[in-house]
mmCIF file of N, CA and C in Angstrom:
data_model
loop_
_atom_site.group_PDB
_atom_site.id
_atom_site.type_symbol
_atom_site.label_atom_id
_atom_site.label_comp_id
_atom_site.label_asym_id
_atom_site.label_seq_id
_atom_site.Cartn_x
_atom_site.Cartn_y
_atom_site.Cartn_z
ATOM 1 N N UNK A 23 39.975 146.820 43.040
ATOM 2 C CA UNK A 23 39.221 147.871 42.393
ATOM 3 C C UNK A 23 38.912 148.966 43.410
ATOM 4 N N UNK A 24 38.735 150.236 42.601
ATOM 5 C CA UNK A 24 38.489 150.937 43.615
ATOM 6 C C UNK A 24 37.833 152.169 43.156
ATOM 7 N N UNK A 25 36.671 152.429 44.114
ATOM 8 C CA UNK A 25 35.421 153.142 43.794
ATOM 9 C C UNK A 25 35.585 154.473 44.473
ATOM 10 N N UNK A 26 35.214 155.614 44.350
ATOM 11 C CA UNK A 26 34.874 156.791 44.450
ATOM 12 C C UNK A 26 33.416 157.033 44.549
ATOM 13 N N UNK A 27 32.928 158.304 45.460
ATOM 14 C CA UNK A 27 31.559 158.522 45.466
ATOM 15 C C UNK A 27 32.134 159.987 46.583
ATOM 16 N N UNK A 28 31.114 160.814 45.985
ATOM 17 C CA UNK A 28 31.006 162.174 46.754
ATOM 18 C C UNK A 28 29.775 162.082 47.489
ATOM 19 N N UNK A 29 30.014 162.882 48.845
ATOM 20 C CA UNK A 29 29.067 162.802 49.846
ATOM 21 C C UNK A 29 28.601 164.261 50.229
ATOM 22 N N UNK A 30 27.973 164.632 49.265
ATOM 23 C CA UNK A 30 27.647 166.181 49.543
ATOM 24 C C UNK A 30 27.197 166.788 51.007
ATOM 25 N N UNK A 31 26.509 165.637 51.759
ATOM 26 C CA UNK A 31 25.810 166.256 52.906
ATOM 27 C C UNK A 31 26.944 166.483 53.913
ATOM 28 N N UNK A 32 28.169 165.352 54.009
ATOM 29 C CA UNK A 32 29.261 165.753 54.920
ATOM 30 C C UNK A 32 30.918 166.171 54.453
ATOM 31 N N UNK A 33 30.482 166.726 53.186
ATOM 32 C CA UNK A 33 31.440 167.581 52.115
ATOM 33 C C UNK A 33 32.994 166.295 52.099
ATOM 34 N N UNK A 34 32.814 165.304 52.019
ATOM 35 C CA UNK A 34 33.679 164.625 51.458
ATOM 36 C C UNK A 34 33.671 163.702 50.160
ATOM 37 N N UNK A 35 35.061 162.632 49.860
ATOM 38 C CA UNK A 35 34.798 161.831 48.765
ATOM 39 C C UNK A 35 35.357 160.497 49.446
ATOM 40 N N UNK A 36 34.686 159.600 49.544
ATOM 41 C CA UNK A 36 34.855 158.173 50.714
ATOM 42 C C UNK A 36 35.073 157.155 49.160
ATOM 43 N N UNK A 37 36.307 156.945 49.568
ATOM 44 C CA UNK A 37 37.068 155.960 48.579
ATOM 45 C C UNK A 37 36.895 154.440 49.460
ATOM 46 N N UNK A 38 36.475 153.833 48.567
ATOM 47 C CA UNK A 38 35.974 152.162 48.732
ATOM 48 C C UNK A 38 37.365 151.488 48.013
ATOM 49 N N UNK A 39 37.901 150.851 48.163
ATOM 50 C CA UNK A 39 38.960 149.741 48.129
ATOM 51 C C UNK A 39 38.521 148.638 48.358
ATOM 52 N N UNK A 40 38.570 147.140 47.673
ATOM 53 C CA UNK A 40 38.672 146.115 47.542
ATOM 54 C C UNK A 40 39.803 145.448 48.137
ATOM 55 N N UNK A 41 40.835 146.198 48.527
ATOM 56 C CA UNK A 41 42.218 146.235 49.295
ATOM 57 C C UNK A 41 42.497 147.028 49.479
ATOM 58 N N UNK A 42 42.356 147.550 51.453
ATOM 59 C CA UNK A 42 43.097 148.761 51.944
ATOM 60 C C UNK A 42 44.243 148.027 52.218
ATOM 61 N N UNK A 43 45.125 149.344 52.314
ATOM 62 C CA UNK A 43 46.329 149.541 52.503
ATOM 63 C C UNK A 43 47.007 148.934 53.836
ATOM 64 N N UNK A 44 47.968 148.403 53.954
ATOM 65 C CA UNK A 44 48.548 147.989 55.669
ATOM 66 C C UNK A 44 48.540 149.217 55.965
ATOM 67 N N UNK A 45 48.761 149.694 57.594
ATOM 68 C CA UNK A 45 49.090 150.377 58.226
ATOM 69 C C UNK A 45 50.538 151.470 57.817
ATOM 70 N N UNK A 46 51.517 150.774 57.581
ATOM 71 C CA UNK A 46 52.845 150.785 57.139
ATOM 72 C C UNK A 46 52.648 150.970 55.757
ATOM 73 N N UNK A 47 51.742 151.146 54.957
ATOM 74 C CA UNK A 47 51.582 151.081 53.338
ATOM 75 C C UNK A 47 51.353 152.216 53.034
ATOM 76 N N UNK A 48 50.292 152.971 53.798
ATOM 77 C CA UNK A 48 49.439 153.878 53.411
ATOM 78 C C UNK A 48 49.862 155.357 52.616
ATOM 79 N N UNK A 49 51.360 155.487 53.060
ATOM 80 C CA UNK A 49 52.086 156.911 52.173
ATOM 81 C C UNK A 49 52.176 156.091 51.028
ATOM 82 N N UNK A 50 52.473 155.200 50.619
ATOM 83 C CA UNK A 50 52.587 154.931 49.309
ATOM 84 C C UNK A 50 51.310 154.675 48.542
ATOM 85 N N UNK A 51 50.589 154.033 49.187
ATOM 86 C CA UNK A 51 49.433 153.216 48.663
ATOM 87 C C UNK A 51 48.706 155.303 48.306
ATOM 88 N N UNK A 52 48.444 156.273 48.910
ATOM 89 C CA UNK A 52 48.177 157.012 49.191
ATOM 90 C C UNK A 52 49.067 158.010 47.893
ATOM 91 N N UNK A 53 49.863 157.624 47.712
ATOM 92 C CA UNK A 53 51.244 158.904 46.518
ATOM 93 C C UNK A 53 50.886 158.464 45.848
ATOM 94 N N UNK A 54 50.417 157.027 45.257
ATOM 95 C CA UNK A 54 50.180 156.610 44.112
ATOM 96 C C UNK A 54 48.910 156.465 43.638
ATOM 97 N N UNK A 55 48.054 156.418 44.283
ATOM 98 C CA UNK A 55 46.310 157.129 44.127
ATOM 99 C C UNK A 55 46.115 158.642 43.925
ATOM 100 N N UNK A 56 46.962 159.301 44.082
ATOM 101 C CA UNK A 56 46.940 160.731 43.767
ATOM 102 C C UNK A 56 48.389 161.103 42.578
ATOM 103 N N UNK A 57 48.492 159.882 42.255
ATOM 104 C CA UNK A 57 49.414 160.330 41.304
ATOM 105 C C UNK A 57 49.080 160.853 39.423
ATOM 106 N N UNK A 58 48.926 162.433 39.634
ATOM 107 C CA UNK A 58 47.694 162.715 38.711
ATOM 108 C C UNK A 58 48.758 164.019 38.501
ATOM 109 N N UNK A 59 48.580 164.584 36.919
ATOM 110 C CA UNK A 59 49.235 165.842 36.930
ATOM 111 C C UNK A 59 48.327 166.739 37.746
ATOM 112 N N UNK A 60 47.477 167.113 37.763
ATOM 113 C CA UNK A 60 46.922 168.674 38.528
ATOM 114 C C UNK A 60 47.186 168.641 40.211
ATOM 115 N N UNK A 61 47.701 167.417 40.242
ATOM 116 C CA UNK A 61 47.820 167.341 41.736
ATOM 117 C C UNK A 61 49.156 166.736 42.362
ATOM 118 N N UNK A 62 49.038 168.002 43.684
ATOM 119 C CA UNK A 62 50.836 167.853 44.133
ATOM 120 C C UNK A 62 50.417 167.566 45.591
ATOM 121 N N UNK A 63 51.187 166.043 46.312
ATOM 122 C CA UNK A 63 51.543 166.094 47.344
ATOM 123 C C UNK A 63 52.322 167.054 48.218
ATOM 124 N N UNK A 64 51.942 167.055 49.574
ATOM 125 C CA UNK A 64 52.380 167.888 50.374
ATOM 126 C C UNK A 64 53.349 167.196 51.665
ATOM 127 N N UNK A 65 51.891 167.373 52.497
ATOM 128 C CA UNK A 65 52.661 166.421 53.815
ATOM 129 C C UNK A 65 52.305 165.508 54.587
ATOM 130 N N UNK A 66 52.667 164.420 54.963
ATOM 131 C CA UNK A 66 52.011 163.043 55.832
ATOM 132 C C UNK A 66 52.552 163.037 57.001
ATOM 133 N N UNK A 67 51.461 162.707 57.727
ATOM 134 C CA UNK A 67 50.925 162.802 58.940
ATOM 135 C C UNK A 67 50.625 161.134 59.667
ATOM 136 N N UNK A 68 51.618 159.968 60.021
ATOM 137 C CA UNK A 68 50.895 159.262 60.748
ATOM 138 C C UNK A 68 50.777 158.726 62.236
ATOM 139 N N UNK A 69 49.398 158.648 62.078
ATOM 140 C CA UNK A 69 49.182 158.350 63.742
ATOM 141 C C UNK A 69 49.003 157.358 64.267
ATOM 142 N N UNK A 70 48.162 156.764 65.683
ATOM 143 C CA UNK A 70 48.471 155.394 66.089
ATOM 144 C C UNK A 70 46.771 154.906 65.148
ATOM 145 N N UNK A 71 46.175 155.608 64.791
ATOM 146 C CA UNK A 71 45.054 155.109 64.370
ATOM 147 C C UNK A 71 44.573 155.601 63.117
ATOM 148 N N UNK A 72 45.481 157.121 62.868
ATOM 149 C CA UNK A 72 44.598 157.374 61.548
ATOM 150 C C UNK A 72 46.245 157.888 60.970
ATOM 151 N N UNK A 73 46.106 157.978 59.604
ATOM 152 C CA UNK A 73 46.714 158.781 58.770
ATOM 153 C C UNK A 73 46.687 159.936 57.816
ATOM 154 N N UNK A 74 47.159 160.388 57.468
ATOM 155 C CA UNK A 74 47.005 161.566 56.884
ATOM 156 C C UNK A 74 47.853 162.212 55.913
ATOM 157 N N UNK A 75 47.456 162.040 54.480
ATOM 158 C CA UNK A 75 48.077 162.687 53.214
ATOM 159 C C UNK A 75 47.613 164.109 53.009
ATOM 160 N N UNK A 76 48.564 165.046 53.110
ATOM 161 C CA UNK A 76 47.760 166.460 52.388
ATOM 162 C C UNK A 76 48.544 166.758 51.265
ATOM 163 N N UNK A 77 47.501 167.296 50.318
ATOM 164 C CA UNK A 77 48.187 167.378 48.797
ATOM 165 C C UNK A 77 46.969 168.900 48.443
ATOM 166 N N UNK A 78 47.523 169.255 47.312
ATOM 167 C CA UNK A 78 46.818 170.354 46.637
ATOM 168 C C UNK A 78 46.086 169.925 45.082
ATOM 169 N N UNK A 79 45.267 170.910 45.089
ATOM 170 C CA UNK A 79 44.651 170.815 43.624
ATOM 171 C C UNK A 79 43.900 171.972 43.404
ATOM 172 N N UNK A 80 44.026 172.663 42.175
ATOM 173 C CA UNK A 80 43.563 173.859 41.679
ATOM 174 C C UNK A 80 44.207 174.878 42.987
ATOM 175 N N UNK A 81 45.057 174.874 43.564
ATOM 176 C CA UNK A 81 45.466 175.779 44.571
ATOM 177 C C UNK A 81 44.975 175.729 45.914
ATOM 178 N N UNK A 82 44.489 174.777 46.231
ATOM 179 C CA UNK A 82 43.310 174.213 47.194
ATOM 180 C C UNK A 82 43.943 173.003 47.717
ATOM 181 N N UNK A 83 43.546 172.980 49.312
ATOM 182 C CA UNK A 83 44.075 172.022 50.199
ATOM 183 C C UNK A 83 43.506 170.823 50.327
ATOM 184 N N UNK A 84 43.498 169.810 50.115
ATOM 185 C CA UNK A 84 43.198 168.792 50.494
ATOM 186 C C UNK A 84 43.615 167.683 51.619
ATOM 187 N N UNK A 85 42.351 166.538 52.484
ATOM 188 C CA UNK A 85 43.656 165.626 53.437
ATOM 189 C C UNK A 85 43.190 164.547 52.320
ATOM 190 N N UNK A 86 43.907 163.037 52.634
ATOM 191 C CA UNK A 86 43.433 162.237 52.091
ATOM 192 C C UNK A 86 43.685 161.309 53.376
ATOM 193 N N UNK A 87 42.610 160.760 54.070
ATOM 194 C CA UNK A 87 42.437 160.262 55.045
ATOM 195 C C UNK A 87 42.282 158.516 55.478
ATOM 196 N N UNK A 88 43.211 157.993 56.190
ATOM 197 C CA UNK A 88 42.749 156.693 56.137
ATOM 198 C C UNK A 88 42.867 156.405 58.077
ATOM 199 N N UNK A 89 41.861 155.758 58.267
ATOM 200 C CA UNK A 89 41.652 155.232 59.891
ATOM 201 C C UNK A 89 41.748 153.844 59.538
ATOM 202 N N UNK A 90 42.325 153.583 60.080
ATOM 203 C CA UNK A 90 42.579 151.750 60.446
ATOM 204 C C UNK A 90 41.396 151.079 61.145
ATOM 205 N N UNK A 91 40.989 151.399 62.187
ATOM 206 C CA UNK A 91 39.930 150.492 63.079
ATOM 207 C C UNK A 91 38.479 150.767 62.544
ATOM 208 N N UNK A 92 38.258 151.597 61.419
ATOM 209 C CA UNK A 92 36.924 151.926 60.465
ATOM 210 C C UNK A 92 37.238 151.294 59.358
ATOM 211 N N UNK A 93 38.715 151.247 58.879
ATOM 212 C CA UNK A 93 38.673 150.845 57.389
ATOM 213 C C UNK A 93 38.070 151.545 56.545
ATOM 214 N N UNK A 94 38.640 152.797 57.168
ATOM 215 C CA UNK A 94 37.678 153.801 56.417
ATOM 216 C C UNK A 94 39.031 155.172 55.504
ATOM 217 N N UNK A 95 38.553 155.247 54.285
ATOM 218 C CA UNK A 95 39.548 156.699 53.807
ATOM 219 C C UNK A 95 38.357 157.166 52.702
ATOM 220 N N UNK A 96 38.963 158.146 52.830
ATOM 221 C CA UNK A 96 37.944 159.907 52.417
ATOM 222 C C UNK A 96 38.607 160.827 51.987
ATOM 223 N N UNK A 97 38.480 161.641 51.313
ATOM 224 C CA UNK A 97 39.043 163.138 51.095
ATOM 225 C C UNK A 97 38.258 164.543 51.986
ATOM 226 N N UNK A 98 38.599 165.229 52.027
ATOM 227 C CA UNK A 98 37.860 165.997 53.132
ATOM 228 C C UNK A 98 38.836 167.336 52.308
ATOM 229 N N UNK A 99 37.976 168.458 52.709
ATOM 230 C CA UNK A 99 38.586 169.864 51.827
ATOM 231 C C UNK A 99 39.041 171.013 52.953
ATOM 232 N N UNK A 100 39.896 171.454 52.776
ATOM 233 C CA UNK A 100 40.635 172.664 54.184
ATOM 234 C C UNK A 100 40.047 173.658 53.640
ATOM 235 N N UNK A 101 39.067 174.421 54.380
ATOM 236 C CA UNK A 101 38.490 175.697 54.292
ATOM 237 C C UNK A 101 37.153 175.349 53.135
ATOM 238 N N UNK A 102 36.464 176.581 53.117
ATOM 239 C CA UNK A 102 35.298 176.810 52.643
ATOM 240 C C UNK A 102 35.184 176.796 50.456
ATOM 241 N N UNK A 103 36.452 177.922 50.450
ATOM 242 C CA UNK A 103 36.862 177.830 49.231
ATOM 243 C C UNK A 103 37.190 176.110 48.887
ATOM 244 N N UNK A 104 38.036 175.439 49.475
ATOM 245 C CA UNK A 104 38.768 174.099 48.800
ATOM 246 C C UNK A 104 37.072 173.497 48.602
ATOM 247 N N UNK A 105 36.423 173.622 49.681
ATOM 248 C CA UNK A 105 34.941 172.990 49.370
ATOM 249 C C UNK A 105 34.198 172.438 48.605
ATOM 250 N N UNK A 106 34.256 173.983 48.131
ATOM 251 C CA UNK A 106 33.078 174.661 46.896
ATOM 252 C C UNK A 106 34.391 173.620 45.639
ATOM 253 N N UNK A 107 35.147 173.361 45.602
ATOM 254 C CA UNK A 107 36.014 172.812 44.611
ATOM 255 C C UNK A 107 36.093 171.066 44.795
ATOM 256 N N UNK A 108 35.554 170.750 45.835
ATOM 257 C CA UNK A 108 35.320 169.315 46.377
ATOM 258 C C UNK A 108 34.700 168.147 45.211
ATOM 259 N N UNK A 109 33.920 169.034 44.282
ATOM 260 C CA UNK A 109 32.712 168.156 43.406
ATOM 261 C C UNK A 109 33.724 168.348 41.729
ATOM 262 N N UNK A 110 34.478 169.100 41.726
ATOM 263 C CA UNK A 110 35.823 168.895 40.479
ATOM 264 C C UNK A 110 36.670 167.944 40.686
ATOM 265 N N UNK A 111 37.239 168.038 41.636
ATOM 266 C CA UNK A 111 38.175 166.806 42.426
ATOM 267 C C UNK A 111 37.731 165.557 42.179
ATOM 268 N N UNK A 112 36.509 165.235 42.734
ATOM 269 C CA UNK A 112 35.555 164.100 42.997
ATOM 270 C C UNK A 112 35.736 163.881 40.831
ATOM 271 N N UNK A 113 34.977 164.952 40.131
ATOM 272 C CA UNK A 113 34.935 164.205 38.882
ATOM 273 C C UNK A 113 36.741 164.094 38.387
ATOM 274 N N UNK A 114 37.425 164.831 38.467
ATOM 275 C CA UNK A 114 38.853 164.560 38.161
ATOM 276 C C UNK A 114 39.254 163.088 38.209
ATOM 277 N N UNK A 115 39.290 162.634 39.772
ATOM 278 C CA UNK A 115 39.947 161.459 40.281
ATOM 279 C C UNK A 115 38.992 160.397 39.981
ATOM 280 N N UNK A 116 37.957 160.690 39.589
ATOM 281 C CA UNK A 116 36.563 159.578 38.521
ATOM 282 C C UNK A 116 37.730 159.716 37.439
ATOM 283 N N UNK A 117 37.646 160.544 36.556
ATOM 284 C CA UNK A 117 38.583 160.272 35.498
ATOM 285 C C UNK A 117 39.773 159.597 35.177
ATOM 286 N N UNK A 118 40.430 159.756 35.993
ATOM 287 C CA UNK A 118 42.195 158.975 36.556
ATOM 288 C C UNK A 118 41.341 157.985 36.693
ATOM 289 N N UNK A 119 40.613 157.402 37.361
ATOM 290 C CA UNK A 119 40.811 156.088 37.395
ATOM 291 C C UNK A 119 40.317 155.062 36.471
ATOM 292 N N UNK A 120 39.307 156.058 35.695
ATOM 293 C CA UNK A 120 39.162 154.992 34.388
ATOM 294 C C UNK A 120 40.183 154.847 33.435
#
């Protein structure tokens, strides 16, 4: 299962999983959590510790973030504009997943 919650004070959306992803998983595990019409993958990014999905929505940048040694992934918004659009996203991807 997997939970969503927006964090207004440090402008992200910290996705809770019941099962993260392997290391080696995460572009997929990651294409297929964002597999939503309003939203288009871009480009992945991985590193020795973190990874990195960027995709768009409403014309707006998004990362979709996963660190291995936190067990931690988030959405986080590129620039000020994608921001202010952070709390649509957040209810969108509430929606997809019910």
């Amino acid at each position: 299962m997997t939970e969503l919650s927006y964090d207004a004070e440090h402008e992200i959306i910290l996705i809770t999983s019941s099962e993260l992803p392997h290391d080696e998983d995460f572009e997929l595990w990651a294409t297929l959590f964002l597999h939503a019409p309003a939203i288009t993958t871009a480009d992945f990014d991985a590193g020795a510790d973190r990874h990195q999905l960027r995709f768009h929505f409403t014309d707006h940048s998004f990362n979709l973030n996963f660190e291995h040694y936190s067990e931690s992934i988030w959405i986080n918004a590129e620039g000020i504009e994608a921001s202010a659009v952070l709390p649509q996203l957040y209810q969108y991807l509430v929606m997809q997943l019910q």
